[in-house]
Tab-separated table of C-alpha atoms in Angstrom:
chain	number	residue	atom	x	y	z
P	1	MET	CA	227.672	15.124	245.238
P	2	TYR	CA	227.813	14.609	249.682
P	3	ILE	CA	231.423	14.175	249.988
P	4	GLU	CA	232.615	16.967	248.470
P	5	GLN	CA	230.650	19.584	250.099
P	6	GLY	CA	234.382	19.125	252.783
P	7	TYR	CA	235.831	21.316	249.624
P	8	LYS	CA	233.997	24.092	250.887
P	9	GLY	CA	236.171	24.174	254.151
P	10	ASN	CA	239.408	25.646	254.615
P	11	ILE	CA	240.737	22.029	252.949
P	12	GLY	CA	243.321	20.116	254.630
P	13	LEU	CA	243.485	16.633	255.327
P	14	TRP	CA	244.955	16.239	258.335
P	15	LYS	CA	241.478	18.909	260.417
P	16	TYR	CA	239.861	15.959	258.795
P	17	PHE	CA	241.896	12.741	262.003
P	18	ILE	CA	242.337	14.555	265.053
P	19	ILE	CA	238.572	14.100	266.576
P	20	PRO	CA	238.220	10.943	265.507
P	21	VAL	CA	241.941	9.373	266.575
P	22	CYS	CA	241.052	10.936	270.584
P	23	PHE	CA	237.598	9.632	269.960
P	24	ILE	CA	238.695	5.759	268.214
P	25	GLY	CA	241.866	5.732	271.301
P	26	PHE	CA	239.566	7.108	273.851
P	27	MET	CA	237.160	4.100	272.796
P	28	GLY	CA	239.785	1.587	273.112
P	29	LEU	CA	240.704	2.453	275.986
P	30	ASN	CA	237.803	2.363	277.827
P	31	TYR	CA	237.320	-1.305	275.371
P	32	VAL	CA	240.258	-1.932	277.481
P	33	ALA	CA	239.512	-1.004	280.642
P	34	THR	CA	236.523	-3.319	280.270
P	35	VAL	CA	237.550	-6.341	279.890
P	36	THR	CA	240.448	-6.182	282.258
P	37	SER	CA	238.485	-5.164	284.746
P	38	PRO	CA	237.496	-7.921	287.196
P	39	VAL	CA	234.655	-6.237	287.651
P	40	SER	CA	231.583	-6.307	284.364
P	41	VAL	CA	229.968	-4.055	282.641
P	42	GLU	CA	226.703	-4.571	283.703
P	43	ASP	CA	227.975	-5.122	287.652
P	44	ALA	CA	229.373	-1.570	287.018
P	45	LEU	CA	225.880	-0.441	285.508
P	46	GLN	CA	224.143	-1.752	288.838
P	47	GLN	CA	226.641	-0.405	291.459
P	48	MET	CA	225.868	3.213	289.619
P	49	ILE	CA	222.866	3.101	288.918
P	50	GLU	CA	222.059	1.934	292.865
P	51	GLN	CA	224.247	4.583	294.074
P	52	PHE	CA	223.652	7.827	292.128
P	53	GLY	CA	219.609	6.434	290.334
P	54	SER	CA	219.079	5.989	286.581
P	55	ASN	CA	218.197	9.318	285.326
P	56	LEU	CA	222.078	10.750	286.673
P	57	VAL	CA	223.696	7.734	285.781
P	58	LEU	CA	221.722	8.362	281.986
P	59	ILE	CA	222.820	11.681	281.995
P	60	PHE	CA	226.558	10.724	282.777
P	61	LEU	CA	226.995	8.476	279.848
P	62	LEU	CA	224.486	10.980	276.875
P	63	LEU	CA	226.579	14.472	278.267
P	64	PRO	CA	229.805	13.803	277.176
P	65	LEU	CA	228.959	12.471	273.506
P	66	ALA	CA	226.765	15.586	273.698
P	67	VAL	CA	229.427	17.962	274.627
P	68	GLY	CA	231.071	16.028	272.072
P	69	LEU	CA	228.442	17.095	269.035
P	70	ILE	CA	229.783	20.456	269.704
P	71	VAL	CA	233.453	19.930	269.893
P	72	VAL	CA	232.549	18.157	266.048
P	73	LEU	CA	230.691	21.323	265.408
P	74	GLY	CA	232.629	23.590	266.360
P	75	TRP	CA	236.155	22.079	264.632
P	76	THR	CA	234.089	22.271	261.250
P	77	PHE	CA	233.513	26.067	261.732
P	78	LEU	CA	236.138	27.285	263.503
P	79	VAL	CA	239.433	24.817	262.098
P	80	HIS	CA	238.385	23.736	258.853
P	81	GLN	CA	236.014	27.549	258.096
P	82	GLN	CA	233.628	24.218	256.889
P	83	SER	CA	229.107	25.969	257.670
P	84	ILE	CA	227.563	22.619	259.343
P	85	THR	CA	225.249	22.944	256.341
P	86	SER	CA	227.339	21.424	253.912
P	87	LEU	CA	228.782	19.258	256.516
P	88	THR	CA	225.372	17.820	257.363
P	89	THR	CA	223.859	17.695	253.099
P	90	SER	CA	224.629	18.147	249.519
P	91	ARG	CA	221.616	20.609	249.762
P	92	LYS	CA	221.444	24.036	249.767
P	93	LYS	CA	219.796	24.280	253.440
P	94	ILE	CA	219.100	21.155	255.597
P	95	ASP	CA	216.617	19.450	255.087
P	96	TRP	CA	214.206	19.466	258.334
P	97	LYS	CA	211.476	17.320	256.729
P	98	ARG	CA	213.052	14.500	255.816
P	99	ILE	CA	215.068	14.590	259.870
P	100	PHE	CA	211.226	14.399	261.088
P	101	PHE	CA	209.528	11.636	258.495
P	102	ALA	CA	212.718	9.392	258.781
P	103	PHE	CA	212.146	10.140	262.660
P	104	GLY	CA	208.450	9.666	262.582
P	105	LEU	CA	208.774	6.565	259.987
P	106	TRP	CA	210.648	5.125	262.716
P	107	GLY	CA	209.821	5.603	265.838
P	108	GLY	CA	206.438	4.814	264.626
P	109	LEU	CA	207.662	1.048	263.304
P	110	THR	CA	209.504	0.561	266.896
P	111	ILE	CA	206.673	1.048	269.332
P	112	LEU	CA	204.187	-1.172	266.508
P	113	LEU	CA	207.142	-3.856	266.975
P	114	THR	CA	207.763	-3.811	269.792
P	115	LEU	CA	203.377	-3.749	270.771
P	116	ILE	CA	203.650	-7.214	268.438
P	117	ASP	CA	206.990	-8.605	270.511
P	118	ILE	CA	205.499	-7.345	274.066
P	119	TYR	CA	201.553	-8.787	272.880
P	120	PHE	CA	203.005	-12.705	271.402
P	121	SER	CA	205.772	-12.845	274.525
P	122	PRO	CA	203.642	-11.465	277.505
P	123	ASP	CA	206.214	-13.307	279.876
P	124	SER	CA	209.343	-11.261	279.004
P	125	TYR	CA	207.755	-7.755	279.628
P	126	VAL	CA	206.625	-6.469	283.272
P	127	LEU	CA	204.576	-2.974	283.145
P	128	ASN	CA	207.594	-0.358	284.881
P	129	PHE	CA	205.779	2.670	284.823
P	130	ASN	CA	205.977	5.181	286.870
P	131	MET	CA	204.553	8.239	285.747
P	132	SER	CA	207.182	10.512	288.596
P	133	LYS	CA	210.519	8.978	287.279
P	134	PHE	CA	208.570	8.445	283.866
P	135	ILE	CA	208.738	12.187	283.338
P	136	PRO	CA	211.917	13.280	284.198
P	137	LEU	CA	213.577	10.340	282.259
P	138	ALA	CA	211.829	11.356	278.681
P	139	ILE	CA	212.812	15.324	279.405
P	140	ILE	CA	216.899	14.028	279.827
P	141	ALA	CA	216.040	11.304	276.902
P	142	ILE	CA	214.385	14.277	274.544
P	143	LEU	CA	217.203	16.614	275.275
P	144	LEU	CA	220.580	14.668	275.507
P	145	ILE	CA	219.641	11.305	272.917
P	146	PRO	CA	219.340	13.087	270.027
P	147	LEU	CA	222.150	15.755	270.699
P	148	GLN	CA	224.531	11.510	271.564
P	149	THR	CA	223.087	10.338	267.838
P	150	SER	CA	223.670	13.545	266.362
P	151	PHE	CA	227.136	13.830	267.120
P	152	GLU	CA	227.371	9.820	266.245
P	153	GLU	CA	226.546	10.601	262.676
P	154	TYR	CA	228.212	14.169	262.324
P	155	LEU	CA	231.498	12.561	263.182
P	156	PHE	CA	231.003	8.920	261.514
P	157	ARG	CA	229.023	9.990	258.661
P	158	GLY	CA	230.013	13.262	258.234
P	159	HIS	CA	233.568	14.709	259.198
P	160	MET	CA	234.712	10.924	259.220
P	161	MET	CA	232.539	10.376	255.578
P	162	GLN	CA	234.385	12.831	253.933
P	163	GLY	CA	238.487	13.428	255.450
P	164	LEU	CA	238.263	9.962	253.969
P	165	GLY	CA	236.519	10.379	250.886
P	166	LEU	CA	238.199	13.513	249.793
P	167	LEU	CA	241.453	11.059	250.715
P	168	VAL	CA	241.094	7.350	249.280
P	169	LYS	CA	238.912	10.086	246.293
P	170	ASN	CA	236.213	7.113	246.249
P	171	ARG	CA	233.058	6.201	247.927
P	172	TRP	CA	233.479	2.429	249.309
P	173	VAL	CA	236.115	3.396	251.388
P	174	PRO	CA	235.226	5.697	253.735
P	175	LEU	CA	231.876	3.427	253.611
P	176	VAL	CA	233.369	0.258	254.883
P	177	VAL	CA	235.853	2.400	257.174
P	178	THR	CA	232.931	4.288	259.058
P	179	SER	CA	231.033	1.895	258.917
P	180	VAL	CA	233.519	-1.139	261.216
P	181	LEU	CA	234.229	2.046	263.309
P	182	PHE	CA	230.828	3.034	263.960
P	183	GLY	CA	229.915	-0.522	264.521
P	184	LEU	CA	233.535	-1.022	266.806
P	185	MET	CA	232.416	1.618	268.312
P	186	HIS	CA	230.244	-0.206	269.655
P	187	ILE	CA	232.225	-3.471	271.228
P	188	ALA	CA	232.246	-2.351	275.311
P	189	ASN	CA	228.714	-2.108	275.017
P	190	PRO	CA	226.918	-5.297	278.384
P	191	GLU	CA	225.201	-6.358	275.138
P	192	VAL	CA	228.510	-7.285	274.034
P	193	GLU	CA	229.583	-9.094	276.734
P	194	LYS	CA	225.840	-10.463	277.828
P	195	LEU	CA	225.478	-12.045	273.977
P	196	GLY	CA	229.348	-12.241	272.885
P	197	TYR	CA	230.932	-10.846	269.535
P	198	GLY	CA	228.161	-11.743	267.320
P	199	ILE	CA	225.947	-9.440	268.195
P	200	MET	CA	228.192	-6.152	266.782
P	201	VAL	CA	227.323	-7.657	263.015
P	202	TYR	CA	224.054	-6.416	264.133
P	203	TYR	CA	226.159	-2.937	265.013
P	204	ILE	CA	228.357	-2.820	262.053
P	205	GLY	CA	225.255	-3.973	260.018
P	206	THR	CA	223.693	-0.449	261.838
P	207	GLY	CA	226.426	1.755	260.522
P	208	PHE	CA	226.471	0.588	256.699
P	209	PHE	CA	222.529	1.021	256.590
P	210	LEU	CA	223.156	4.407	257.730
P	211	GLY	CA	226.028	5.468	255.691
P	212	ILE	CA	224.083	3.345	252.154
P	213	LEU	CA	221.177	6.118	253.237
P	214	THR	CA	223.704	9.403	253.457
P	215	LEU	CA	225.835	7.994	250.767
P	216	MET	CA	222.820	8.367	247.946
P	217	ASP	CA	221.158	10.229	250.255
P	218	GLU	CA	223.690	13.195	249.648
P	219	GLY	CA	223.198	13.692	253.179
P	220	LEU	CA	222.914	12.958	256.747
P	221	GLU	CA	219.169	14.181	257.276
P	222	LEU	CA	217.745	10.954	257.068
P	223	ALA	CA	220.585	8.582	259.549
P	224	LEU	CA	219.996	12.070	261.436
P	225	GLY	CA	216.268	11.174	262.354
P	226	PHE	CA	216.506	7.662	261.746
P	227	HIS	CA	219.731	7.149	264.305
P	228	ALA	CA	217.937	9.936	267.198
P	229	ALA	CA	214.542	7.696	267.471
P	230	ASN	CA	215.935	4.768	267.759
P	231	ASN	CA	217.882	5.201	270.447
P	232	LEU	CA	214.692	7.724	272.523
P	233	ILE	CA	212.269	5.340	271.465
P	234	THR	CA	214.013	2.056	273.072
P	235	ALA	CA	215.217	4.304	276.238
P	236	LEU	CA	211.376	5.129	276.360
P	237	LEU	CA	209.856	1.959	275.903
P	238	VAL	CA	212.055	-0.979	276.564
P	239	THR	CA	215.182	-0.700	278.879
P	240	ALA	CA	216.935	-4.462	280.935
P	241	ASP	CA	219.616	-5.074	283.642
P	242	TRP	CA	222.025	-5.551	280.130
P	243	THR	CA	221.495	-3.041	277.761
P	244	ALA	CA	223.444	0.256	278.068
P	245	PHE	CA	220.858	2.334	278.583
P	246	GLN	CA	218.542	0.640	282.096
P	247	THR	CA	216.243	3.492	282.879
P	248	ASP	CA	212.691	3.418	284.210
P	249	SER	CA	210.707	3.207	280.696
P	250	ILE	CA	207.850	1.692	280.155
P	251	TYR	CA	208.755	-1.650	280.209
P	252	ARG	CA	211.417	-3.777	281.076
P	253	ASP	CA	211.825	-6.988	278.993
P	254	ILE	CA	212.632	-9.746	281.712
P	255	SER	CA	213.529	-12.835	279.496
P	256	GLU	CA	216.763	-13.851	279.018
P	257	PRO	CA	219.245	-12.710	276.506
P	258	ILE	CA	220.110	-15.000	273.312
P	259	LEU	CA	222.266	-14.051	270.287
P	260	GLY	CA	219.362	-15.441	267.907
P	261	TRP	CA	217.557	-14.127	265.329
P	262	ASP	CA	216.100	-10.834	266.519
P	263	ALA	CA	218.979	-9.207	265.878
P	264	LEU	CA	220.149	-10.009	262.744
P	265	ILE	CA	216.523	-9.402	260.800
P	266	PRO	CA	216.696	-5.806	261.460
P	267	VAL	CA	220.274	-5.456	259.570
P	268	PHE	CA	219.493	-8.439	256.802
P	269	VAL	CA	215.591	-7.423	256.429
P	270	PHE	CA	214.017	-4.077	257.969
P	271	PHE	CA	216.986	-2.384	256.547
P	272	PRO	CA	217.473	-3.532	253.100
P	273	ILE	CA	212.848	-3.172	253.454
P	274	LEU	CA	213.721	1.019	254.145
P	275	LEU	CA	215.982	1.884	251.569
P	276	PHE	CA	213.543	0.146	249.043
P	277	PHE	CA	211.002	2.806	250.673
P	278	PHE	CA	213.696	5.749	250.557
P	279	ALA	CA	214.849	5.093	247.241
P	280	LYS	CA	211.120	5.143	245.579
P	281	LYS	CA	210.332	8.534	247.467
P	282	TYR	CA	213.033	10.571	247.599
P	283	LYS	CA	214.230	8.939	243.875
P	284	TRP	CA	217.723	7.618	244.292
P	285	THR	CA	219.050	6.014	241.439
P	286	ASN	CA	223.083	5.626	240.131
P	287	TRP	CA	223.119	3.452	243.184
P	288	LYS	CA	227.153	2.191	242.372
P	289	ASP	CA	228.341	5.801	241.031
P	290	LYS	CA	226.790	6.928	244.659
P	291	LEU	CA	228.150	3.697	246.670
P	292	PHE	CA	231.167	2.551	244.541
P	293	GLY	CA	231.874	5.828	242.336
P	294	THR	CA	235.426	8.061	242.366
P	295	VAL	CA	235.030	11.568	244.187
P	296	LEU	CA	235.452	14.492	242.389
P	297	THR	CA	239.135	16.807	242.770
P	298	LYS	CA	238.824	20.172	244.285
P	299	GLU	CA	238.773	21.641	240.742
P	300	GLU	CA	236.607	19.361	238.827
P	301	PHE	CA	233.929	20.095	241.750
P	302	VAL	CA	234.480	23.812	241.439
P	303	ALA	CA	234.188	23.413	237.802
P	304	LYS	CA	230.638	21.614	238.200
P	305	ASN	CA	229.352	23.961	240.361
P	306	ASP	CA	230.498	26.922	238.433
P	307	SER	CA	229.303	25.460	235.286
P	308	GLU	CA	225.224	25.214	237.193
P	309	SER	CA	225.673	28.679	238.424
P	310	LEU	CA	226.210	29.454	234.635
P	311	LEU	CA	222.729	27.324	233.314
P	312	ALA	CA	220.746	28.231	236.390
């Protein structure tokens, strides 16, 4: 009963919408500024990198989101008076094994799939490794990227999913809304400018995958691990001139970017396989109720927890 964990705070549904509305408003303004600017996002990033260096630009991009994580967690603890544990999971304590397992699984698969692509398409990549540049990148990325990805998970799959679920009293509405908004958050990325709006299928599809992970596993742990691995490994392993993270990574992708099946395969092949694997490992059942069922009222939630305490 992950969504119902929100009842453990000082409930007041208005408290759930202050941060999301502010963040979405900021993203909207950023998008308007992007599409109305005479300079493309790619060119603007290149100018910043030439002026400040790629590592400092990466800090500029990541630091506001890292601060955002502190804001979301602080708001939860101080305003909601809700524990961080109940924002994270329905379990009695945060399951770090789940986080590290999801991180290791997707991180390993990402490295393997990237190396396979490099092997079969060697003309699309150049070795970009420079130890003196890579070590500072690794330090920045390891420190800040997990904070950036955790902010997005705690905001969309935590704060917003619990708030919407308690408001509408079902699970499918928060799943759909948070997944679509998560995808739209990336609409100002240089990848969208370069590849077109079709790439939004990947971003929104990833949002649905992470939302299903959260609802089926009744906690954020798997989503936290997956998301951190996805962004961190990508930043360290491969960069390109048209991506949001332009870093001193090990390889540089020099191929002409086109929107092809490679953007859809993760959503329609890898993510379903991962869901099947996680379902077997963690013995998920009752998919219909967990994804489309109703959310308990506070009275029902309290009564259920009281009865479970008596049985224990």
